[in-house]
Tab-separated table of C-alpha atoms in Angstrom:
chain	number	residue	atom	x	y	z
A	8	UNK	CA	-38.985	11.219	-17.842
A	9	UNK	CA	-39.981	12.412	-21.327
A	10	UNK	CA	-43.739	12.422	-22.094
A	11	UNK	CA	-44.656	9.392	-24.174
A	12	UNK	CA	-46.920	11.425	-26.507
A	13	UNK	CA	-44.102	13.709	-27.785
A	14	UNK	CA	-42.948	13.083	-31.375
A	15	UNK	CA	-39.806	10.965	-31.621
A	16	UNK	CA	-37.780	13.736	-33.275
A	17	UNK	CA	-38.710	16.142	-30.435
A	18	UNK	CA	-37.656	13.627	-27.814
A	19	UNK	CA	-34.335	13.255	-29.595
A	20	UNK	CA	-33.816	17.014	-29.706
A	21	UNK	CA	-34.603	17.348	-26.006
A	22	UNK	CA	-32.188	14.543	-25.209
A	23	UNK	CA	-29.456	16.163	-27.287
A	24	UNK	CA	-30.074	19.558	-25.669
A	25	UNK	CA	-29.924	18.126	-22.164
A	26	UNK	CA	-26.895	16.019	-22.960
A	27	UNK	CA	-25.091	19.010	-24.460
A	28	UNK	CA	-25.734	20.962	-21.258
A	29	UNK	CA	-24.301	18.057	-19.333
A	30	UNK	CA	-21.216	17.927	-21.542
A	31	UNK	CA	-20.895	21.690	-21.172
A	32	UNK	CA	-20.695	21.356	-17.418
A	33	UNK	CA	-18.167	18.546	-17.752
A	34	UNK	CA	-16.011	20.787	-19.931
A	35	UNK	CA	-16.305	23.563	-17.336
A	36	UNK	CA	-15.136	21.147	-14.660
A	37	UNK	CA	-12.107	20.293	-16.738
A	38	UNK	CA	-11.337	23.928	-17.574
A	39	UNK	CA	-11.159	24.763	-13.867
A	40	UNK	CA	-7.590	23.468	-14.079
A	41	UNK	CA	-6.756	25.966	-16.839
A	42	UNK	CA	-4.439	28.000	-14.611
A	43	UNK	CA	-2.153	25.013	-14.339
A	44	UNK	CA	-2.456	24.262	-18.025
A	45	UNK	CA	-1.438	27.781	-19.134
A	46	UNK	CA	1.920	27.324	-17.494
A	47	UNK	CA	2.663	24.462	-19.898
A	48	UNK	CA	3.334	24.770	-23.617
A	49	UNK	CA	1.476	21.506	-24.275
A	50	UNK	CA	-2.276	21.904	-24.182
A	51	UNK	CA	-4.175	19.803	-21.691
A	52	UNK	CA	-6.483	17.195	-23.187
A	53	UNK	CA	-8.669	17.272	-20.086
A	54	UNK	CA	-9.204	21.026	-20.218
A	55	UNK	CA	-10.207	21.370	-23.871
A	56	UNK	CA	-12.978	19.726	-25.884
A	57	UNK	CA	-11.080	20.533	-29.075
A	58	UNK	CA	-8.025	18.716	-27.748
A	59	UNK	CA	-10.256	15.737	-26.893
A	60	UNK	CA	-11.324	15.627	-30.548
A	61	UNK	CA	-7.657	15.351	-31.519
A	62	UNK	CA	-7.341	12.355	-29.201
A	63	UNK	CA	-9.926	10.531	-31.296
A	64	UNK	CA	-7.658	10.940	-34.326
A	65	UNK	CA	-4.690	9.754	-32.277
A	66	UNK	CA	-6.551	6.615	-31.292
A	67	UNK	CA	-7.530	5.973	-34.928
A	68	UNK	CA	-3.864	6.140	-35.858
A	69	UNK	CA	-2.844	3.885	-32.989
A	70	UNK	CA	-5.429	1.261	-33.925
A	71	UNK	CA	-4.351	1.267	-37.572
A	72	UNK	CA	-0.690	1.018	-36.586
A	73	UNK	CA	-1.370	-1.883	-34.215
A	74	UNK	CA	-3.448	-3.672	-36.869
A	75	UNK	CA	-0.530	-3.395	-39.290
A	76	UNK	CA	1.845	-4.790	-36.680
A	77	UNK	CA	-0.486	-7.726	-35.948
A	78	UNK	CA	-0.760	-8.550	-39.690
A	79	UNK	CA	3.032	-8.614	-39.973
A	80	UNK	CA	3.285	-10.980	-37.001
A	81	UNK	CA	0.517	-13.189	-38.399
A	82	UNK	CA	2.385	-13.641	-41.694
A	83	UNK	CA	5.449	-14.731	-39.760
A	84	UNK	CA	3.401	-16.986	-37.531
A	85	UNK	CA	1.594	-18.657	-40.452
A	86	UNK	CA	4.873	-19.410	-42.222
A	87	UNK	CA	6.386	-20.973	-39.101
A	88	UNK	CA	3.209	-22.927	-38.409
A	89	UNK	CA	3.210	-24.491	-41.899
A	90	UNK	CA	6.793	-25.642	-41.455
A	91	UNK	CA	6.002	-26.994	-37.995
A	92	UNK	CA	3.164	-29.115	-39.398
A	93	UNK	CA	5.522	-30.747	-41.929
A	94	UNK	CA	8.156	-31.209	-39.253
A	95	UNK	CA	5.657	-32.801	-36.843
A	96	UNK	CA	4.534	-35.363	-39.442
A	97	UNK	CA	8.076	-36.614	-39.951
A	98	UNK	CA	8.795	-36.483	-36.224
A	99	UNK	CA	5.766	-38.681	-35.444
A	100	UNK	CA	6.854	-41.153	-38.140
A	101	UNK	CA	10.281	-41.397	-36.548
A	102	UNK	CA	8.829	-41.951	-33.076
A	103	UNK	CA	6.445	-44.670	-34.199
A	104	UNK	CA	9.133	-46.788	-35.900
A	105	UNK	CA	12.401	-45.277	-34.767
A	106	UNK	CA	14.477	-48.427	-35.375
A	107	UNK	CA	13.531	-48.814	-39.030
A	108	UNK	CA	13.556	-45.035	-39.505
A	109	UNK	CA	17.043	-44.560	-38.119
A	110	UNK	CA	18.182	-47.748	-39.821
A	111	UNK	CA	17.900	-45.909	-43.108
A	112	UNK	CA	21.096	-43.858	-43.568
A	113	UNK	CA	19.194	-41.237	-45.566
A	114	UNK	CA	16.808	-40.637	-42.679
A	115	UNK	CA	19.728	-40.436	-40.270
A	116	UNK	CA	21.434	-37.875	-42.481
A	117	UNK	CA	18.249	-35.819	-42.827
A	118	UNK	CA	17.718	-35.847	-39.039
A	119	UNK	CA	21.235	-34.560	-38.376
A	120	UNK	CA	20.985	-31.974	-41.110
A	121	UNK	CA	17.542	-30.836	-39.920
A	122	UNK	CA	18.642	-30.310	-36.347
A	123	UNK	CA	21.950	-28.728	-37.300
A	124	UNK	CA	20.782	-26.392	-40.046
A	125	UNK	CA	17.016	-26.041	-40.301
A	126	UNK	CA	16.275	-25.466	-36.623
A	127	UNK	CA	19.069	-22.944	-36.413
A	128	UNK	CA	17.604	-21.034	-39.369
A	129	UNK	CA	14.146	-21.063	-37.830
A	130	UNK	CA	15.552	-19.804	-34.544
A	131	UNK	CA	17.255	-16.902	-36.310
A	132	UNK	CA	14.062	-16.200	-38.235
A	133	UNK	CA	12.006	-16.253	-35.039
A	134	UNK	CA	14.177	-13.728	-33.193
A	135	UNK	CA	14.668	-11.474	-36.239
A	136	UNK	CA	12.374	-8.460	-36.304
A	137	UNK	CA	10.893	-7.804	-39.713
A	138	UNK	CA	11.457	-4.352	-41.219
A	139	UNK	CA	7.701	-3.813	-41.497
A	140	UNK	CA	7.341	-4.618	-37.807
A	141	UNK	CA	10.126	-2.160	-36.978
A	142	UNK	CA	8.240	0.577	-38.827
A	143	UNK	CA	5.126	-0.042	-36.728
A	144	UNK	CA	7.162	-0.116	-33.518
A	145	UNK	CA	8.856	3.173	-34.415
A	146	UNK	CA	5.488	4.749	-35.261
A	147	UNK	CA	4.155	3.689	-31.871
A	148	UNK	CA	7.207	5.219	-30.172
A	149	UNK	CA	6.758	8.535	-31.982
A	150	UNK	CA	3.064	8.663	-31.137
A	151	UNK	CA	3.787	8.458	-27.410
A	152	UNK	CA	4.331	12.228	-27.469
A	153	UNK	CA	0.710	12.661	-28.510
A	154	UNK	CA	-0.754	10.562	-25.693
A	155	UNK	CA	-2.311	12.034	-22.522
A	156	UNK	CA	0.036	12.520	-19.581
A	157	UNK	CA	-0.516	11.594	-15.948
A	158	UNK	CA	-1.501	15.245	-15.421
A	159	UNK	CA	-4.244	14.842	-18.040
A	160	UNK	CA	-5.533	11.769	-16.238
A	161	UNK	CA	-5.521	13.594	-12.892
A	162	UNK	CA	-7.530	16.471	-14.379
A	163	UNK	CA	-9.980	14.042	-15.991
A	164	UNK	CA	-10.493	12.273	-12.644
A	165	UNK	CA	-11.010	15.626	-10.943
A	166	UNK	CA	-13.597	16.523	-13.591
A	167	UNK	CA	-15.543	13.322	-12.864
A	168	UNK	CA	-15.438	14.005	-9.117
A	169	UNK	CA	-16.616	17.584	-9.669
A	170	UNK	CA	-19.410	16.248	-11.830
A	171	UNK	CA	-20.496	13.883	-9.061
A	172	UNK	CA	-20.438	16.683	-6.517
A	173	UNK	CA	-22.461	19.130	-8.640
A	174	UNK	CA	-25.130	16.659	-9.776
A	175	UNK	CA	-25.069	14.532	-6.613
A	176	UNK	CA	-24.210	11.458	-8.663
A	177	UNK	CA	-23.099	8.174	-7.139
A	178	UNK	CA	-20.166	6.076	-8.370
A	179	UNK	CA	-22.422	3.145	-9.273
A	180	UNK	CA	-24.562	5.447	-11.463
A	181	UNK	CA	-21.590	6.728	-13.439
A	182	UNK	CA	-20.057	3.268	-13.665
A	183	UNK	CA	-23.298	1.997	-15.230
A	184	UNK	CA	-23.374	4.864	-17.760
A	185	UNK	CA	-26.243	6.790	-16.145
A	186	UNK	CA	-25.862	10.517	-16.852
A	187	UNK	CA	-28.428	13.203	-15.957
A	188	UNK	CA	-31.225	10.646	-15.737
A	189	UNK	CA	-30.427	8.951	-19.050
A	190	UNK	CA	-29.024	5.458	-19.176
A	191	UNK	CA	-26.345	4.710	-21.751
A	192	UNK	CA	-24.790	1.362	-20.779
A	193	UNK	CA	-22.333	1.545	-23.679
A	194	UNK	CA	-20.639	4.497	-21.927
A	195	UNK	CA	-20.250	2.560	-18.669
A	196	UNK	CA	-16.851	2.505	-16.990
A	197	UNK	CA	-14.488	-0.463	-17.126
A	198	UNK	CA	-12.874	-2.093	-14.112
A	199	UNK	CA	-9.637	-0.210	-14.802
A	200	UNK	CA	-11.556	3.090	-15.058
A	201	UNK	CA	-13.064	2.497	-11.626
A	202	UNK	CA	-9.672	1.544	-10.187
A	203	UNK	CA	-8.101	4.757	-11.517
A	204	UNK	CA	-10.875	6.861	-9.956
A	205	UNK	CA	-10.406	4.990	-6.679
A	206	UNK	CA	-6.680	5.750	-6.662
A	207	UNK	CA	-7.465	9.406	-7.382
A	208	UNK	CA	-9.833	9.402	-4.396
A	209	UNK	CA	-7.069	8.083	-2.136
A	210	UNK	CA	-4.615	10.729	-3.353
A	211	UNK	CA	-7.140	13.485	-2.664
A	212	UNK	CA	-8.304	12.114	0.712
A	213	UNK	CA	-11.777	11.239	-0.527
A	214	UNK	CA	-11.520	7.813	0.994
A	215	UNK	CA	-15.231	6.948	1.090
A	216	UNK	CA	-15.426	7.567	-2.649
A	217	UNK	CA	-12.221	5.603	-3.142
A	218	UNK	CA	-13.702	2.551	-1.418
A	219	UNK	CA	-16.860	2.813	-3.523
A	220	UNK	CA	-14.773	2.883	-6.719
A	221	UNK	CA	-12.646	-0.031	-5.497
A	222	UNK	CA	-15.787	-2.055	-4.837
A	223	UNK	CA	-17.114	-1.341	-8.342
A	224	UNK	CA	-13.758	-2.290	-9.820
A	225	UNK	CA	-13.832	-5.628	-7.985
A	226	UNK	CA	-17.265	-6.477	-9.347
A	227	UNK	CA	-16.082	-5.842	-12.909
A	228	UNK	CA	-12.779	-7.710	-12.844
A	229	UNK	CA	-12.893	-11.434	-13.570
A	230	UNK	CA	-9.213	-12.382	-13.447
A	231	UNK	CA	-7.997	-13.136	-9.891
A	232	UNK	CA	-4.714	-11.312	-10.506
A	233	UNK	CA	-6.559	-8.175	-11.595
A	234	UNK	CA	-8.838	-8.483	-8.568
A	235	UNK	CA	-5.814	-8.663	-6.280
A	236	UNK	CA	-4.624	-5.277	-7.566
A	237	UNK	CA	-7.818	-3.829	-6.115
A	238	UNK	CA	-7.687	-5.887	-2.918
A	239	UNK	CA	-4.123	-4.721	-2.282
A	240	UNK	CA	-4.894	-1.032	-2.920
A	241	UNK	CA	-7.996	-1.249	-0.703
A	242	UNK	CA	-6.100	-3.072	2.041
A	243	UNK	CA	-3.331	-0.468	2.122
A	244	UNK	CA	-5.934	2.276	2.440
A	245	UNK	CA	-7.596	0.476	5.360
A	246	UNK	CA	-4.265	-0.262	7.016
A	247	UNK	CA	-3.308	3.413	6.783
A	248	UNK	CA	-6.513	4.205	8.676
A	249	UNK	CA	-5.689	1.575	11.364
A	250	UNK	CA	-8.490	-0.730	10.174
A	251	UNK	CA	-6.116	-3.674	10.283
A	252	UNK	CA	-8.654	-6.492	10.538
A	253	UNK	CA	-10.550	-5.303	7.464
A	254	UNK	CA	-7.243	-4.792	5.650
A	255	UNK	CA	-6.160	-8.345	6.410
A	256	UNK	CA	-9.350	-9.735	4.812
A	257	UNK	CA	-8.310	-8.080	1.544
A	258	UNK	CA	-4.696	-9.268	1.821
A	259	UNK	CA	-6.042	-12.830	2.188
A	260	UNK	CA	-7.203	-12.698	-1.443
A	261	UNK	CA	-3.611	-12.880	-2.716
A	262	UNK	CA	-3.202	-15.650	-5.326
A	263	UNK	CA	-0.555	-18.220	-4.397
A	264	UNK	CA	1.403	-17.404	-7.568
A	265	UNK	CA	2.034	-13.828	-6.411
A	266	UNK	CA	4.941	-13.157	-4.062
A	267	UNK	CA	3.865	-10.823	-1.277
A	268	UNK	CA	5.553	-7.419	-1.391
A	269	UNK	CA	7.463	-6.102	1.628
A	270	UNK	CA	4.662	-3.605	2.153
A	271	UNK	CA	2.100	-6.424	2.448
A	272	UNK	CA	4.409	-8.486	4.695
A	273	UNK	CA	4.844	-5.455	6.952
A	274	UNK	CA	1.113	-4.885	7.462
A	275	UNK	CA	0.466	-8.603	7.943
A	276	UNK	CA	3.105	-8.567	10.671
A	277	UNK	CA	1.554	-5.499	12.301
A	278	UNK	CA	-1.839	-7.213	12.337
A	279	UNK	CA	-0.414	-10.442	13.759
A	280	UNK	CA	1.308	-8.447	16.498
A	281	UNK	CA	-1.915	-6.653	17.352
A	282	UNK	CA	-3.913	-9.894	17.477
A	283	UNK	CA	-1.379	-11.824	19.580
A	284	UNK	CA	-0.297	-9.113	22.022
A	285	UNK	CA	-3.381	-9.027	24.233
A	286	UNK	CA	-1.581	-8.406	27.539
A	287	UNK	CA	-2.466	-5.165	29.294
A	288	UNK	CA	0.378	-3.344	30.985
A	289	UNK	CA	-0.449	-2.927	34.643
A	290	UNK	CA	1.362	0.028	36.109
A	291	UNK	CA	1.939	-0.091	39.866
A	292	UNK	CA	0.280	2.556	41.980
A	293	UNK	CA	3.645	4.220	42.205
A	294	UNK	CA	6.935	3.523	40.451
A	295	UNK	CA	9.543	1.616	42.427
A	296	UNK	CA	13.199	2.356	41.917
A	297	UNK	CA	15.874	0.296	43.599
A	298	UNK	CA	19.391	-1.041	43.231
A	299	UNK	CA	19.589	-4.509	41.736
A	300	UNK	CA	22.268	-6.428	43.592
A	301	UNK	CA	21.081	-10.025	43.173
A	302	UNK	CA	21.299	-10.946	39.482
A	303	UNK	CA	25.013	-11.860	39.396
A	304	UNK	CA	27.817	-11.966	41.985
A	305	UNK	CA	29.304	-8.788	40.453
A	306	UNK	CA	26.145	-6.750	41.152
A	307	UNK	CA	26.636	-7.362	44.856
A	308	UNK	CA	29.608	-5.024	44.810
A	309	UNK	CA	28.379	-2.832	41.887
A	310	UNK	CA	24.554	-2.727	42.011
A	311	UNK	CA	22.634	-1.325	39.053
A	312	UNK	CA	19.929	1.352	39.135
A	313	UNK	CA	16.635	-0.315	38.220
A	314	UNK	CA	13.159	1.190	37.735
A	315	UNK	CA	10.066	-1.044	37.645
A	316	UNK	CA	7.524	-0.223	34.947
A	317	UNK	CA	5.161	-3.175	35.263
A	318	UNK	CA	4.749	-6.307	37.348
A	319	UNK	CA	2.607	-8.247	34.847
A	320	UNK	CA	4.260	-8.482	32.390
A	321	UNK	CA	7.443	-7.756	34.294
A	322	UNK	CA	9.269	-4.775	32.744
A	323	UNK	CA	12.120	-2.698	34.107
A	324	UNK	CA	14.489	0.039	32.955
A	325	UNK	CA	18.165	0.069	33.971
A	326	UNK	CA	19.628	3.548	34.274
A	327	UNK	CA	23.201	4.728	33.685
A	328	UNK	CA	24.446	1.352	32.443
A	329	UNK	CA	26.628	2.846	29.667
A	330	UNK	CA	29.002	5.626	30.654
A	331	UNK	CA	29.589	8.801	28.662
A	332	UNK	CA	33.237	7.892	28.095
A	333	UNK	CA	32.146	4.536	26.634
A	334	UNK	CA	29.637	6.236	24.333
A	335	UNK	CA	32.258	8.704	23.090
A	336	UNK	CA	34.709	5.877	22.502
A	337	UNK	CA	32.178	3.887	20.440
A	338	UNK	CA	31.203	6.886	18.318
A	339	UNK	CA	34.785	7.978	17.699
A	340	UNK	CA	35.979	4.516	16.683
A	341	UNK	CA	32.954	3.597	14.539
A	342	UNK	CA	33.214	3.372	10.779
A	343	UNK	CA	29.644	3.526	9.507
A	344	UNK	CA	28.938	1.605	6.323
A	345	UNK	CA	25.750	1.874	4.293
A	346	UNK	CA	23.373	-1.077	4.564
A	347	UNK	CA	20.562	0.104	2.332
A	348	UNK	CA	21.498	-2.290	-0.442
A	349	UNK	CA	21.542	-6.049	-0.803
A	350	UNK	CA	23.782	-7.533	-3.522
A	351	UNK	CA	24.042	-4.118	-5.144
A	352	UNK	CA	20.253	-3.599	-5.239
A	353	UNK	CA	18.366	-1.090	-3.112
A	354	UNK	CA	16.553	-2.870	-0.293
A	355	UNK	CA	12.936	-2.108	0.626
A	356	UNK	CA	13.431	-3.973	3.903
A	357	UNK	CA	16.094	-1.814	5.546
A	358	UNK	CA	17.757	1.535	4.882
A	359	UNK	CA	20.383	2.589	7.416
A	360	UNK	CA	24.077	2.871	8.119
A	361	UNK	CA	25.647	0.635	10.749
A	362	UNK	CA	28.905	-0.129	12.462
A	363	UNK	CA	29.864	-3.150	14.560
A	364	UNK	CA	31.370	-2.502	17.985
A	365	UNK	CA	34.635	-4.411	17.975
A	366	UNK	CA	35.449	-4.407	21.690
A	367	UNK	CA	32.113	-5.325	23.326
A	368	UNK	CA	33.290	-7.655	26.108
A	369	UNK	CA	32.424	-5.145	28.826
A	370	UNK	CA	28.967	-4.474	27.343
A	371	UNK	CA	28.251	-8.214	27.131
A	372	UNK	CA	29.127	-8.628	30.779
A	373	UNK	CA	26.922	-5.687	31.737
A	374	UNK	CA	23.906	-7.138	29.880
A	375	UNK	CA	24.481	-10.416	31.741
A	376	UNK	CA	24.545	-8.472	35.024
A	377	UNK	CA	21.206	-6.876	34.148
A	378	UNK	CA	19.391	-9.941	32.811
A	379	UNK	CA	21.190	-12.934	34.215
A	380	UNK	CA	21.304	-14.342	30.655
A	381	UNK	CA	24.323	-15.622	28.742
A	382	UNK	CA	25.498	-13.555	25.774
A	383	UNK	CA	27.391	-16.470	24.244
A	384	UNK	CA	25.042	-16.916	21.244
A	385	UNK	CA	24.263	-13.225	20.828
A	386	UNK	CA	24.950	-11.157	17.709
A	387	UNK	CA	27.708	-8.556	18.087
A	388	UNK	CA	26.617	-5.106	19.227
A	389	UNK	CA	26.041	-2.564	16.462
A	390	UNK	CA	25.499	1.159	16.189
A	391	UNK	CA	22.782	1.948	13.628
A	392	UNK	CA	22.094	5.356	12.098
A	393	UNK	CA	18.735	5.412	10.285
A	394	UNK	CA	19.111	9.003	9.124
A	395	UNK	CA	16.244	10.823	7.406
A	396	UNK	CA	13.568	8.377	6.313
A	397	UNK	CA	15.577	5.299	7.254
A	398	UNK	CA	13.664	2.240	8.394
A	399	UNK	CA	13.704	-1.472	9.137
A	400	UNK	CA	10.367	-3.191	8.481
A	401	UNK	CA	8.760	-5.462	11.077
A	402	UNK	CA	10.967	-8.540	11.606
A	403	UNK	CA	11.850	-11.237	14.120
A	404	UNK	CA	14.973	-10.914	16.291
A	405	UNK	CA	15.545	-14.557	17.131
A	406	UNK	CA	17.454	-17.514	15.721
A	407	UNK	CA	16.290	-21.094	15.350
A	408	UNK	CA	19.007	-23.523	16.344
A	409	UNK	CA	18.609	-27.295	16.306
A	410	UNK	CA	20.649	-29.337	18.748
A	411	UNK	CA	21.922	-32.259	16.679
A	412	UNK	CA	24.074	-33.758	19.426
């Protein structure tokens, strides 16, 4: 706190001195990444105050270019709007007295001509891009080379985190624009700023900080779709840490208009499975192995090796039910086809290669011998090779048939 009796100009000088020290440390934090920067021909914005000054000029140019583009669009819009006003007046006249209007052959001619010629011209005018607009678009494309890269953003985020660590600052302080004891609300962080710092925290395993930034981002966003971006990112972080219940609370904030991604569907399924599967496997005092000779008539003459794992719920393992010769035959005759795409598009649901087993009559009979269940409505047997990184997200393996007889 500055003494109240100091002259105003002295207070200002002290503030500037302290703030410059603060900025100096921030620059030092950014320059800590200089080793990485030297390996690149392009200078890093985050590691150089001089480069940051150039960014100000870049933004000036971008703003001017965008203003020019908006003016060009406004001229086009105003012209179309004036024509639409005239068109609407005549259209309302026709609707109010359409019989007398269309009874006049001149009006009928003008209507046909208007819809055949005028609307077509306006459509062409609407989709045509003005040369002035093209200039602004091209300028914007060329200026992309001057914009910060993802590496610059990563270094800037790291600088903020280093700043917090050195000065023991909290996310809510920085978000409010409080630096080194001085409050400058105009420098406060936006919702998107907080979200970016939260994502950086996740990437660098600073998950407590990430959650704090996510929370600040939520309080700043007003649009429900923007809020859901944060809820989703937060939920995925919690789900990764096995905090499924907390994750589900965030997933519940999904607006109805948004289609849930496969990632969200997967974690919702995992949570539902965890909530509904409350049975505890009770292992017997000792495992019982025996020959099953009672499921079907065939097992009386060819019993199957069966090992009990649990009595409640009842679970068993059947041993040696597929012979080595059968396995070799299936592998040698299989023609694996890729199933990682659906209609030519890469699928996020399943990535694998599979092959149907053509002659599966013997296997069907053996499953019936083990379970006592009919295989009549079963899918054909398949061999599936998931390879490196292959997967099939959580799904149901049942069919819903309605008996219409």
